[in-house]
Coordinates of C-alpha atoms and ligand atoms in Angstrom, one line a residue:
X1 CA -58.0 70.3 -28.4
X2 CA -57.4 68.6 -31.9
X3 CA -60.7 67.3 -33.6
X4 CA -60.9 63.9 -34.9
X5 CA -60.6 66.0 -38.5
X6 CA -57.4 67.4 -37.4
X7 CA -56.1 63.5 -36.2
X8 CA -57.8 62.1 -39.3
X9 CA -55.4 64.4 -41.7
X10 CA -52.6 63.8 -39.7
X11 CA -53.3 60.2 -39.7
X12 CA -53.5 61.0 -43.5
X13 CA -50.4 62.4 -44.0
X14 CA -49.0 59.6 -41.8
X15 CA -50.8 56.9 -44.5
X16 CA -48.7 58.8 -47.2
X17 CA -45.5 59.0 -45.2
X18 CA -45.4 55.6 -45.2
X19 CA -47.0 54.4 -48.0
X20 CA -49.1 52.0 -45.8
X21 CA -51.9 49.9 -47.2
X22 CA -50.6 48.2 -50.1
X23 CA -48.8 50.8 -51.8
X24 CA -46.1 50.0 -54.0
X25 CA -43.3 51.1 -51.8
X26 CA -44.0 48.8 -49.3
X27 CA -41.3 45.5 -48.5
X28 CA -42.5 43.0 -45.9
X29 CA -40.2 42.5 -43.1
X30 CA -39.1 39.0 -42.2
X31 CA -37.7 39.0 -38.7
X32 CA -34.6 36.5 -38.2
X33 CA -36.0 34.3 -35.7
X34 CA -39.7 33.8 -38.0
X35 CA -37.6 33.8 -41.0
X36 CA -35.0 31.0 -39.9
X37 CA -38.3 28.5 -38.4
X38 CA -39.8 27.3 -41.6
X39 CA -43.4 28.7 -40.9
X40 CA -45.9 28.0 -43.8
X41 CA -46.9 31.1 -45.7
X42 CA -49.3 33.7 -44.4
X43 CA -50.1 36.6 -46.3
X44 CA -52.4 39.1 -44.5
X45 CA -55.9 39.6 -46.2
X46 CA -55.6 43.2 -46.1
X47 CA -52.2 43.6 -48.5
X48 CA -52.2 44.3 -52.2
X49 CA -49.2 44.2 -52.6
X50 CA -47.2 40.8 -53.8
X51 CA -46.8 39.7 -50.7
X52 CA -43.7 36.9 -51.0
X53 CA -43.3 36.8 -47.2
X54 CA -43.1 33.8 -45.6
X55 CA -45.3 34.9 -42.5
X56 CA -47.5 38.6 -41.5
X57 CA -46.5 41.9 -39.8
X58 CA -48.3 40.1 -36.9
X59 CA -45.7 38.3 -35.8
X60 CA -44.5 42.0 -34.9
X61 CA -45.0 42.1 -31.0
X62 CA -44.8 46.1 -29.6
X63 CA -44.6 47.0 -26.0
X64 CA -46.4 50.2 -25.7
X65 CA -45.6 51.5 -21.9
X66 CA -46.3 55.1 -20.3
X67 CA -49.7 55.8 -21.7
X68 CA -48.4 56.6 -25.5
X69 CA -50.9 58.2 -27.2
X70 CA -53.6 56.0 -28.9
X71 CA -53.0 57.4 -32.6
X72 CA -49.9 55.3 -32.2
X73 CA -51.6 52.5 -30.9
X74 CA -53.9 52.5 -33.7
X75 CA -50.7 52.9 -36.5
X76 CA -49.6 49.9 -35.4
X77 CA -53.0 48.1 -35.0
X78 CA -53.4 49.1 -38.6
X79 CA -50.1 47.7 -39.3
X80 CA -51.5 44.6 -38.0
X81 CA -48.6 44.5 -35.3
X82 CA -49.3 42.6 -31.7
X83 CA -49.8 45.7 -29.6
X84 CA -49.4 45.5 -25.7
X85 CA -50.2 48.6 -24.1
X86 CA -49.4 49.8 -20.5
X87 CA -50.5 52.9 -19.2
X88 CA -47.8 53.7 -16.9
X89 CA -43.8 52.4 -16.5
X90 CA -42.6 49.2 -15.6
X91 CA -39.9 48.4 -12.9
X92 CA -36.6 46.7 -13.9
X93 CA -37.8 43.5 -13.0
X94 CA -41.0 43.4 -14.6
X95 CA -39.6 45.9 -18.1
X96 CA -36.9 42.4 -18.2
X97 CA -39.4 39.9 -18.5
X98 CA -41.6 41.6 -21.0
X99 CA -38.4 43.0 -23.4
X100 CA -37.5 39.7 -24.2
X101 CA -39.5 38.9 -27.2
X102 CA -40.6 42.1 -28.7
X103 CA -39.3 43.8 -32.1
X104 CA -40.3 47.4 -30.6
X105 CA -40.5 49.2 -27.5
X106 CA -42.5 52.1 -27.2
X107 CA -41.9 54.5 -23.9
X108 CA -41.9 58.1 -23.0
X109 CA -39.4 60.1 -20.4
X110 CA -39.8 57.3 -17.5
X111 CA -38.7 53.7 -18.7
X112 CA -35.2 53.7 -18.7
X113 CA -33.8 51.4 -20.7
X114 CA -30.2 50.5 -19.4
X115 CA -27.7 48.3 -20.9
X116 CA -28.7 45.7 -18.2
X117 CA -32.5 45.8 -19.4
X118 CA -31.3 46.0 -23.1
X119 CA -29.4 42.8 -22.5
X120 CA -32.4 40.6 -22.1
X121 CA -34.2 41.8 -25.3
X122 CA -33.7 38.9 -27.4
X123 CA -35.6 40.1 -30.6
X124 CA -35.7 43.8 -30.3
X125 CA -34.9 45.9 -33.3
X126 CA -36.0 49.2 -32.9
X127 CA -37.1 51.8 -29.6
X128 CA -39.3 54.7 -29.9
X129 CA -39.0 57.8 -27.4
X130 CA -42.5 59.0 -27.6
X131 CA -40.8 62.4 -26.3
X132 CA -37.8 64.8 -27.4
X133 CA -35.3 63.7 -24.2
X134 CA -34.0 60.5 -25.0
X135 CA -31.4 60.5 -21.9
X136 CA -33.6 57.2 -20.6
X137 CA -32.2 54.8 -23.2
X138 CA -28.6 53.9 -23.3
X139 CA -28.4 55.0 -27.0
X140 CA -24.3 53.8 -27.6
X141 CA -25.3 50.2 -26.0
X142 CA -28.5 50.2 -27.8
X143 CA -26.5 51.3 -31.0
X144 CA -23.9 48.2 -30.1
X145 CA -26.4 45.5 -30.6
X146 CA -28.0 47.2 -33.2
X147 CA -31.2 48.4 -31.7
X148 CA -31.9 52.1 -33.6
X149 CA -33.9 54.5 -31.4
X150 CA -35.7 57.3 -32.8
X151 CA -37.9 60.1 -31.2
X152 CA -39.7 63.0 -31.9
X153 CA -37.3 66.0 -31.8
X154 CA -39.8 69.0 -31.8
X155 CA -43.9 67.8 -31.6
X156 CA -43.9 69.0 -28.2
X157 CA -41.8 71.7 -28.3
X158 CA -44.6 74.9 -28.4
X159 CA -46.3 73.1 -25.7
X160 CA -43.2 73.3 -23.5
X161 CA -42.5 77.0 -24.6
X162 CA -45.9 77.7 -23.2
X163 CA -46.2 76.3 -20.1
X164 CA -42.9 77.9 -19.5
X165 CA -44.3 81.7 -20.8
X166 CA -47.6 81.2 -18.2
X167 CA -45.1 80.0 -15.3
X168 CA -43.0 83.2 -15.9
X169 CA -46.4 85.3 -15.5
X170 CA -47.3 83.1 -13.0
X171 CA -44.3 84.0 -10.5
X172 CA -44.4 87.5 -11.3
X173 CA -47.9 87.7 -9.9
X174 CA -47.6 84.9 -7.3
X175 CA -50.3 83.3 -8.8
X176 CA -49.4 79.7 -7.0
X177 CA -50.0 81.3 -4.0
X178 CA -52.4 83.7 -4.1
X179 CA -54.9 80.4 -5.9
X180 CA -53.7 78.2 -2.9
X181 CA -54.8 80.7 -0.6
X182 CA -58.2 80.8 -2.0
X183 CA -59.0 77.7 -2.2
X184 CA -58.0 77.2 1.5
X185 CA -60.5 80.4 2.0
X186 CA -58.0 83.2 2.5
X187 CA -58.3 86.6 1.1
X188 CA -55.3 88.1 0.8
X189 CA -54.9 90.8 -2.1
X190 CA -51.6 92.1 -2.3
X191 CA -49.7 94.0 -5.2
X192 CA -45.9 93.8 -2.8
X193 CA -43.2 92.2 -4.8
X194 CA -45.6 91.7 -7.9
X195 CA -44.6 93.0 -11.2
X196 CA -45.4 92.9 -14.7
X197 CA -42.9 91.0 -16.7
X198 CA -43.1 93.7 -19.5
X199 CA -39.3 95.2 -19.6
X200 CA -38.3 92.5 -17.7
X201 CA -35.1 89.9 -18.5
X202 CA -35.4 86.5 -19.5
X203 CA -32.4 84.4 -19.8
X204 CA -32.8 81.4 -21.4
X205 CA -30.1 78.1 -21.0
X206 CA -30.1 76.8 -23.8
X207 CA -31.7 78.1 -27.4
X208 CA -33.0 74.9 -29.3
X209 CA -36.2 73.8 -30.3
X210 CA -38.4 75.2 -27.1
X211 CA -35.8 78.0 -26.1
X212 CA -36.1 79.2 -28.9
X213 CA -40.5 79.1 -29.5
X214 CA -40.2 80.6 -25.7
X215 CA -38.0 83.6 -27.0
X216 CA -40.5 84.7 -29.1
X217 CA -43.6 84.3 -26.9
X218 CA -41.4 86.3 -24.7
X219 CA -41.0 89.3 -26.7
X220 CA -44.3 89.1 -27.7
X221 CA -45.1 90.2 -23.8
X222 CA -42.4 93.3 -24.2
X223 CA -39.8 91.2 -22.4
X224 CA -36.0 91.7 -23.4
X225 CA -34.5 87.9 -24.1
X226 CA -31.0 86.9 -23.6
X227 CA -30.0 83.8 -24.3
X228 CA -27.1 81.8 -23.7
X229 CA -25.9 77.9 -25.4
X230 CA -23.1 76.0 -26.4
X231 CA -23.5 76.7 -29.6
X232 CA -24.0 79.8 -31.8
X233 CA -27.2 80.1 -33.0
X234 CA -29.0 82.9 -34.7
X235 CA -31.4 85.1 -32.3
X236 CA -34.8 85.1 -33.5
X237 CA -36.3 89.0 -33.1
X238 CA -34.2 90.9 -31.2
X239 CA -32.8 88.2 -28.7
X240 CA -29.3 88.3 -27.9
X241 CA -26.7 85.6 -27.1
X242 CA -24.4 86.2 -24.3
X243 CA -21.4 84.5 -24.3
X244 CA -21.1 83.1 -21.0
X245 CA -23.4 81.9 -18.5
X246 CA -22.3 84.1 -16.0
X247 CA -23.6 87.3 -18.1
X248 CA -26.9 85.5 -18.5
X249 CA -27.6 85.2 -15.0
X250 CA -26.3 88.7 -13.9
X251 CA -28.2 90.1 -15.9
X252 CA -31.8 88.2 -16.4
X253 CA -34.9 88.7 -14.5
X254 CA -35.9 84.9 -14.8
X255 CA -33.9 82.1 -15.7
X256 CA -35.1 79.5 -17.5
X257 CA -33.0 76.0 -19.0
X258 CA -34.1 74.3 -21.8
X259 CA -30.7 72.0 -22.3
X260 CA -30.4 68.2 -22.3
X261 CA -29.6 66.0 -19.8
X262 CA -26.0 65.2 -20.3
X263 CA -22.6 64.9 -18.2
X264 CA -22.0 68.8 -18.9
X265 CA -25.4 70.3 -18.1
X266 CA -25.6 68.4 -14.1
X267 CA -26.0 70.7 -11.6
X268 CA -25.5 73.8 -14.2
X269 CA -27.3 75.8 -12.1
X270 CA -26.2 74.9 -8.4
X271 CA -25.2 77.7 -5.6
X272 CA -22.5 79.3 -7.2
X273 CA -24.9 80.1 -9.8
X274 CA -27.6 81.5 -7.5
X275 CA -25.2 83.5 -5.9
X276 CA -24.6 85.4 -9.3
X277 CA -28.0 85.7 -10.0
X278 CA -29.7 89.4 -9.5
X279 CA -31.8 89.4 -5.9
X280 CA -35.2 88.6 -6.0
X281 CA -34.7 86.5 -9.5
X282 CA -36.9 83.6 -10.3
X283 CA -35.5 80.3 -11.9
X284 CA -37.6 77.6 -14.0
X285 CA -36.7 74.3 -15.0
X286 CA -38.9 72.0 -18.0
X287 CA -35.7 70.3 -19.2
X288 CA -34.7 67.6 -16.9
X289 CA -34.4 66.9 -13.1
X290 CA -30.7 66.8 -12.8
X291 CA -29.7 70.0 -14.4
X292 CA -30.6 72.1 -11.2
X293 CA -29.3 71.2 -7.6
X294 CA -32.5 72.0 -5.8
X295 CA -31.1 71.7 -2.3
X296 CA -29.1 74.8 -3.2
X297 CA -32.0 76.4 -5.1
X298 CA -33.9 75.8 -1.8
X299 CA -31.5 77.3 0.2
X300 CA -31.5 80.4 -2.2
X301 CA -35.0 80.9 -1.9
X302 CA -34.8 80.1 2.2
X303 CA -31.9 83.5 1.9
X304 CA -34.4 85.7 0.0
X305 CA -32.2 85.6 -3.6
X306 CA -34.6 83.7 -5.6
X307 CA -38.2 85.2 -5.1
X308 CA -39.7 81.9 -6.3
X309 CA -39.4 78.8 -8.7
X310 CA -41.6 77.1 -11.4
X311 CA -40.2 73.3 -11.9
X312 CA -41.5 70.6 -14.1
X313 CA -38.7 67.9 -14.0
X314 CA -37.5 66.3 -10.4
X315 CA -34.0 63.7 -10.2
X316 CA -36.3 61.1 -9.0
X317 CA -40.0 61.3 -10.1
X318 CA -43.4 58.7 -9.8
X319 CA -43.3 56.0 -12.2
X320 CA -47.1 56.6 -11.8
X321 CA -49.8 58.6 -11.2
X322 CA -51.4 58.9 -7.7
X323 CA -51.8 60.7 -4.4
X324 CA -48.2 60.3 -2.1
X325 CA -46.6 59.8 -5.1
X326 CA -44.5 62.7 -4.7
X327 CA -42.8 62.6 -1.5
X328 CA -39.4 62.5 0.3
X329 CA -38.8 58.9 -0.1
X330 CA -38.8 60.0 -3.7
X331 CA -36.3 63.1 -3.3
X332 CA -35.2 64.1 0.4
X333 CA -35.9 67.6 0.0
X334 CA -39.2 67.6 -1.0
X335 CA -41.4 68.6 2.0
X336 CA -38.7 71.4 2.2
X337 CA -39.7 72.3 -1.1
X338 CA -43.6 72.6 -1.0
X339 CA -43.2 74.5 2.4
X340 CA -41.4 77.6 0.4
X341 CA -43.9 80.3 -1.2
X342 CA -44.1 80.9 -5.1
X343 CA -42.8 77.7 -5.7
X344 CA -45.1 76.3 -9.0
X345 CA -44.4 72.4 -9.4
X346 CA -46.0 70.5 -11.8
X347 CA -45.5 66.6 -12.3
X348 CA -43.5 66.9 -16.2
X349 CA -46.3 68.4 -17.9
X350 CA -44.3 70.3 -20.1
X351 CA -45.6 68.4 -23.0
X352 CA -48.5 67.0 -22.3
X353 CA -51.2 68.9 -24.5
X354 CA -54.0 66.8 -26.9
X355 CA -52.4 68.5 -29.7
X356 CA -48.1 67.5 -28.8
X357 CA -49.1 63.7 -27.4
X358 CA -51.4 63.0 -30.6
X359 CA -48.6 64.3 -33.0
X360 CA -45.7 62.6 -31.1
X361 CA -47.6 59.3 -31.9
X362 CA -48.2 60.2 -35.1
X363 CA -44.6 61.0 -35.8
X364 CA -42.7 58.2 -33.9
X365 CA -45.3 55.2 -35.0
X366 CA -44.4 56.2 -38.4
X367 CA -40.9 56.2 -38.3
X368 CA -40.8 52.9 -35.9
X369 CA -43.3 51.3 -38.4
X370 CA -40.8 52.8 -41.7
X371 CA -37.6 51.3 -39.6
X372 CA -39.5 47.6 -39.2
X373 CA -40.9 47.3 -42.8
X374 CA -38.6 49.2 -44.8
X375 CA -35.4 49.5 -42.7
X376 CA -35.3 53.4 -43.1
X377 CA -33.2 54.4 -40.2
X378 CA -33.8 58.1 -41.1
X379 CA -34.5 60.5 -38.0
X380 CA -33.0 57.8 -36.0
X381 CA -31.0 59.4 -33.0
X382 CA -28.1 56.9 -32.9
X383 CA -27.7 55.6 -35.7
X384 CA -26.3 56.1 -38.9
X385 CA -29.3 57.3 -41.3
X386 CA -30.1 55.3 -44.2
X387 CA -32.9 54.5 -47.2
X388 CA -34.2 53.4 -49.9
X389 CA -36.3 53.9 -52.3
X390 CA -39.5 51.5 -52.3
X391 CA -39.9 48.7 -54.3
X392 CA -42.5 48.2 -57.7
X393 CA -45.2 46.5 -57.2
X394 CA -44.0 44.7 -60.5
X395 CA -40.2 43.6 -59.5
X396 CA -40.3 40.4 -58.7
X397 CA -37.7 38.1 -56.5
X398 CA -36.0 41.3 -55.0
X399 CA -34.7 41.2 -51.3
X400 CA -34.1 44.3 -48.9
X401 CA -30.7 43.4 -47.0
X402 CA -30.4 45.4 -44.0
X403 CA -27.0 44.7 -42.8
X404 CA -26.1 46.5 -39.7
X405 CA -22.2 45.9 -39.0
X406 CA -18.8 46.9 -37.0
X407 CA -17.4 50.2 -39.0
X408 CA -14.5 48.4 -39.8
X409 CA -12.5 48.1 -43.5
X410 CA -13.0 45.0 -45.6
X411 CA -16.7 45.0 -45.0
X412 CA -18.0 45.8 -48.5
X413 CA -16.0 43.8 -50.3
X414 CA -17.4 40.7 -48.1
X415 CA -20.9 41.5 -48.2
X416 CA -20.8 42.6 -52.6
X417 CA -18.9 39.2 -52.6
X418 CA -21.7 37.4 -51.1
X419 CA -24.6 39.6 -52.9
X420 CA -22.9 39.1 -56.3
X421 CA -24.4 35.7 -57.6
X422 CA -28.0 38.2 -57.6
X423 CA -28.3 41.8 -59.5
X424 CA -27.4 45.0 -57.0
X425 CA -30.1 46.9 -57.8
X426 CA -29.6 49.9 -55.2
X427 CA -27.2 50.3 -52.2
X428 CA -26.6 52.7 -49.8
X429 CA -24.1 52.3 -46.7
X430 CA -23.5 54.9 -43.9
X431 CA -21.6 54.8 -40.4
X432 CA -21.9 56.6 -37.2
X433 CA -19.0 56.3 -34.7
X434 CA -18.7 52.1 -34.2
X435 CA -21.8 51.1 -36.1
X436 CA -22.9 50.9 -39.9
X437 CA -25.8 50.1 -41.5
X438 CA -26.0 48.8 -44.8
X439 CA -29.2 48.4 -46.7
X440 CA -29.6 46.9 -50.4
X441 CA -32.0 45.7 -52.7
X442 CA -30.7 42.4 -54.6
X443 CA -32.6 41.0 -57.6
X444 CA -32.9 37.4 -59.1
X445 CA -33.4 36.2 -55.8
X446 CA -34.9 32.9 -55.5
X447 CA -36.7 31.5 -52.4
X448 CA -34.0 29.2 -52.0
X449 CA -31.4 31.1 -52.3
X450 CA -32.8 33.6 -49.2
X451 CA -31.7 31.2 -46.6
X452 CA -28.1 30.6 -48.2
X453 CA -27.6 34.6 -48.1
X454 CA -28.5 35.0 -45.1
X455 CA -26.3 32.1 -43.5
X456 CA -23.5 33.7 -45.1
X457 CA -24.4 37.3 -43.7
X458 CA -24.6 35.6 -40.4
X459 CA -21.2 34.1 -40.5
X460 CA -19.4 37.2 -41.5
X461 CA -17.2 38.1 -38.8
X462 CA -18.2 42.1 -38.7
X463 CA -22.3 41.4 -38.5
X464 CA -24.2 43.0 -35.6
X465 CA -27.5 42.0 -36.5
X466 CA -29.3 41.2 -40.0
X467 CA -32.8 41.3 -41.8
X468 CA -34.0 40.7 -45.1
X469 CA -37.3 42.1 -46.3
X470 CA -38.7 40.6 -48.9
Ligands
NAI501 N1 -40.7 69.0 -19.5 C1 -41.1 68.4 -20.5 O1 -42.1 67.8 -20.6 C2 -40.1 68.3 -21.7 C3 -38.8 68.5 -21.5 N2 -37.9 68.5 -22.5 C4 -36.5 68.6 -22.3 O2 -36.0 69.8 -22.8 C5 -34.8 69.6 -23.4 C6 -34.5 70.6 -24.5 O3 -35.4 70.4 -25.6 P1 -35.2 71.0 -27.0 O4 -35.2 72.5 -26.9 O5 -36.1 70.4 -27.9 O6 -33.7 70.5 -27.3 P2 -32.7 71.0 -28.5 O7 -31.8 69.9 -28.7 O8 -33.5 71.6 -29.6 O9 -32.0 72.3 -27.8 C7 -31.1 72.1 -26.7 C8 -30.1 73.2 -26.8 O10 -29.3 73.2 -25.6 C9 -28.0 73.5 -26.0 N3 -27.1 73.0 -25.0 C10 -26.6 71.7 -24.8 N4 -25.8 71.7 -23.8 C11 -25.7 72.9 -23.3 C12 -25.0 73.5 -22.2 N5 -24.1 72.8 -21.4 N6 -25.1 74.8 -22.0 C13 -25.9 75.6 -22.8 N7 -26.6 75.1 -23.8 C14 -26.5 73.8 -24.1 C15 -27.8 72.9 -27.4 O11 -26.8 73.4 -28.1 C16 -29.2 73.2 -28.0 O12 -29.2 74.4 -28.7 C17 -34.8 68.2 -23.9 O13 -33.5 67.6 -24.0 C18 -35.7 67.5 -22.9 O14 -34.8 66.9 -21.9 C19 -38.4 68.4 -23.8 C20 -39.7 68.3 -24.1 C21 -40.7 68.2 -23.0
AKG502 O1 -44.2 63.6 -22.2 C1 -43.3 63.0 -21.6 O2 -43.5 61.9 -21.1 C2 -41.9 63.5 -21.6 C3 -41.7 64.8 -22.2 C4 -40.3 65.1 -22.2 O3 -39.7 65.3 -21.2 C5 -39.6 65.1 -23.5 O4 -40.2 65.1 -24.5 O5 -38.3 65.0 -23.4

């Protein structure tokens, strides 16, 4: 479990990060809608820094949904943000009628966050994926009206990688069952079809961030680890990549898939899959729900191929805790499912540890609260990444544009064109696909003039969405 020290020091290196509390680097951020209504100034007591805003980080609303960890909660309390916190996922409905005025959604695998939710978020500017999957947010539509969405590519990844190494163990020894057993006051100690997964094969789907942390746990226990992804990547210990799916599952002991949810990895492992999988093999899923077609997998375990399954991630699963969550309304097959032996489910635990959730918040508060103050889009997953250096303390009448536009030619020379009555002082543009972000700090900028540059940002014809810190 992580001790308040160990949050504190992360919280630490968070503070430095970000250069929270009054450091110099810190710009104020001025949302449009604030900005444009002529509130009277309010400076927040708790800033030492010039603060030429015309209104506080607590006009900042955040919707916190799925139980994100509390360090996040308390970043953005200390940020002085309006936090509203839910503990589990909203429906459509209800995930419409709060999106509409907040600046930041916070959410973990569950929420999903379709174009037709994304549509009704008036004032949103940035989403955080308090996870590594970010398959629940339309990321091109978010991109498209200039929503950036970052997440947290690799805090949970260990935590994943170990679950995974204890389920292998777990189905060698039929552990499931023989604990089930026990607590239902049967004795049955039995050593058929029980092995030791020293020796043994492991073939992992997919070698990233956990596959990868699992492939050394694995040879750590004396197994042999194969791997096999779309990519090549260099094979930590003596792992070896196989270069086609096919070899991997001939020749592994247990499966396991640690790829993304995308069009390509659907149903990757469906019955012509099982079918070329050794007898008696064992498959295991902590990725997503849709990349194995579990009626087939349950058919394959019904025929004696597969001697038993470990899966964290369903097609359909609870948007909250409780008991009957999990049933065939949910997925059809289920009852099927639960009636097999050495079948291990657990309800996408993968990474949920104290030490992966507090880190997570840690890392994606940090870069949500670095995108709203500062505009750094670095780390952000679909959009093009940009900074800035801070601002002094001493500069004076200096304005952060963040400019995010249509990649299109001629929009440089319109924007310089409208900057160049102040001093440039830095500027960095980049694009990804459609959309680009451009982000500079003007100079001999007077009050007055703020409102003037940003009517004429508005009115430019390639603008998807504006804000000027200052
Ligand atoms: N159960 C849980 O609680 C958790 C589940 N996850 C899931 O695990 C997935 C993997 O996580 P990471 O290892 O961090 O991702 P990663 O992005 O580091 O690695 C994924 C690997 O899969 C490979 N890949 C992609 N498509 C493939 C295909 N068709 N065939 C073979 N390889 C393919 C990629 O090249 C990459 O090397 C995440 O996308 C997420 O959905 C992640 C964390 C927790
Ligand atoms: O912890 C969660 O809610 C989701 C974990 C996960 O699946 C991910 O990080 O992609």
């Amino acid at each position: 479990m992580a001790s308040p020290q160990q949050i504190n020091n992360l919280q630490n290196s968070f503070q430095s990060a970000v250069n929270l509390g009054g450091s110099p680097g810190i710009v104020s951020t001025s949302p449009t809608q604030s900005f444009m209504s002529s509130v009277p100034r309010r400076v927040s007591a708790s800033r030492q820094t010039k603060a030429l805003k015309p209104f506080s980080t607590g006009d900042i609303k955040i919707l916190l949904l799925e139980n994100v960890n509390q360090t996040a909660v308390e970043i953005f309390n200390g940020q002085g943000y309006q936090v509203e916190f839910h503990k589990s996922s909203l429906s459509e409905d209800e995930l419409i009628e709060k999106i509409r005025d907040v600046h930041a959604v916070g959410i973990r695998s569950k929420t999903r966050l379709t174009e037709k939710v994304l549509k009704h978020a008036k004032n949103l500017v940035v989403v955080g994926c308090f996870c590594i999957g970010t398959n629940q947010v339309d990321l091109d539509y978010a991109a498209k009206i200039g929503v950036a969405v970052f997440n947290s590519p690799f805090s949970n990844s260990r935590s994943v990688a170990e679950l995974i190494m204890a389920e292998v163990i777990s189905l060698a020894r039929q552990l499931g069952d023989r604990s089930i057993e026990m607590h239902t006051g049967t004795w049955n100690k039995v050593a058929s079809k029980c092995w030791e997964v020293r020796g043994k094969t492991l073939g992992i789907i997919g070698y990233g961030h956990i596959g990868s942390q699992l492939s050394v746990l694995a040879e750590a226990f004396g197994m042999q680890v194969l791997y096999y992804d779309i990519v090549t990547i260099m094979a930590l210990g003596t792992a070896k990549q196989v270069s086609t799916l096919d070899k991997l599952l001939s020749e592994s002991d247990f499966v396991t898939c640690h790829v993304p949810a995308t069009e390509d990895t659907k149903n990757l492992l469906s019955a012509p899959q099982f079918a070329a999988m050794k007898d008696g093999s064992y498959v295991l899923n902590a990725s997503r729900g849709t990349v194995i077609d579990i009626p087939s997998l349950i058919q394959a375990i019904k025929a004696g191929k597969i001697a038993g399954t470990a899966l964290d991630v369903y097609p359909h699963e609870p948007a909250k805790n409780g008991a009957g969550a999990f049933n065939d309304e949910l997925n059809s097959w289920i009852s099927e499912l639960v009636s097999l032996p050495n079948v291990i489910l657990t309800p996408h635990i993968g990474g949920s540890t104290e030490e992966a959730q507090s880190a997570i918040g840690i890392e994606v508060a940090a870069n949500l609260s670095k995108y709203i103050n500062e505009g750094a889009s670095v780390g952000s997953v679909n959009f093009p990444e940009v900074s800035l250096r801070g601002l002094d303390l001493d500069q004076e009448n200096v304005v952060r544009v963040l400019y995010i536009h249509h990649n299109v030619p001629g929009v440089l020379k319109t924007v310089n064109n409208i900057l160049s009555n102040h001093n440039i002082e830095k500027q960095f543009s980049d694009s990804s696909g459609d959309i680009a972000y451009l982000m500079a700090d003007i100079s001999s900028v007077n009050q007055s003039d703020i409102k003037d540059i940003y009517d004429q940002l508005n009115a430019t014809e390639y603008k998807i969405s504006i804000r000027l810190l200052y």
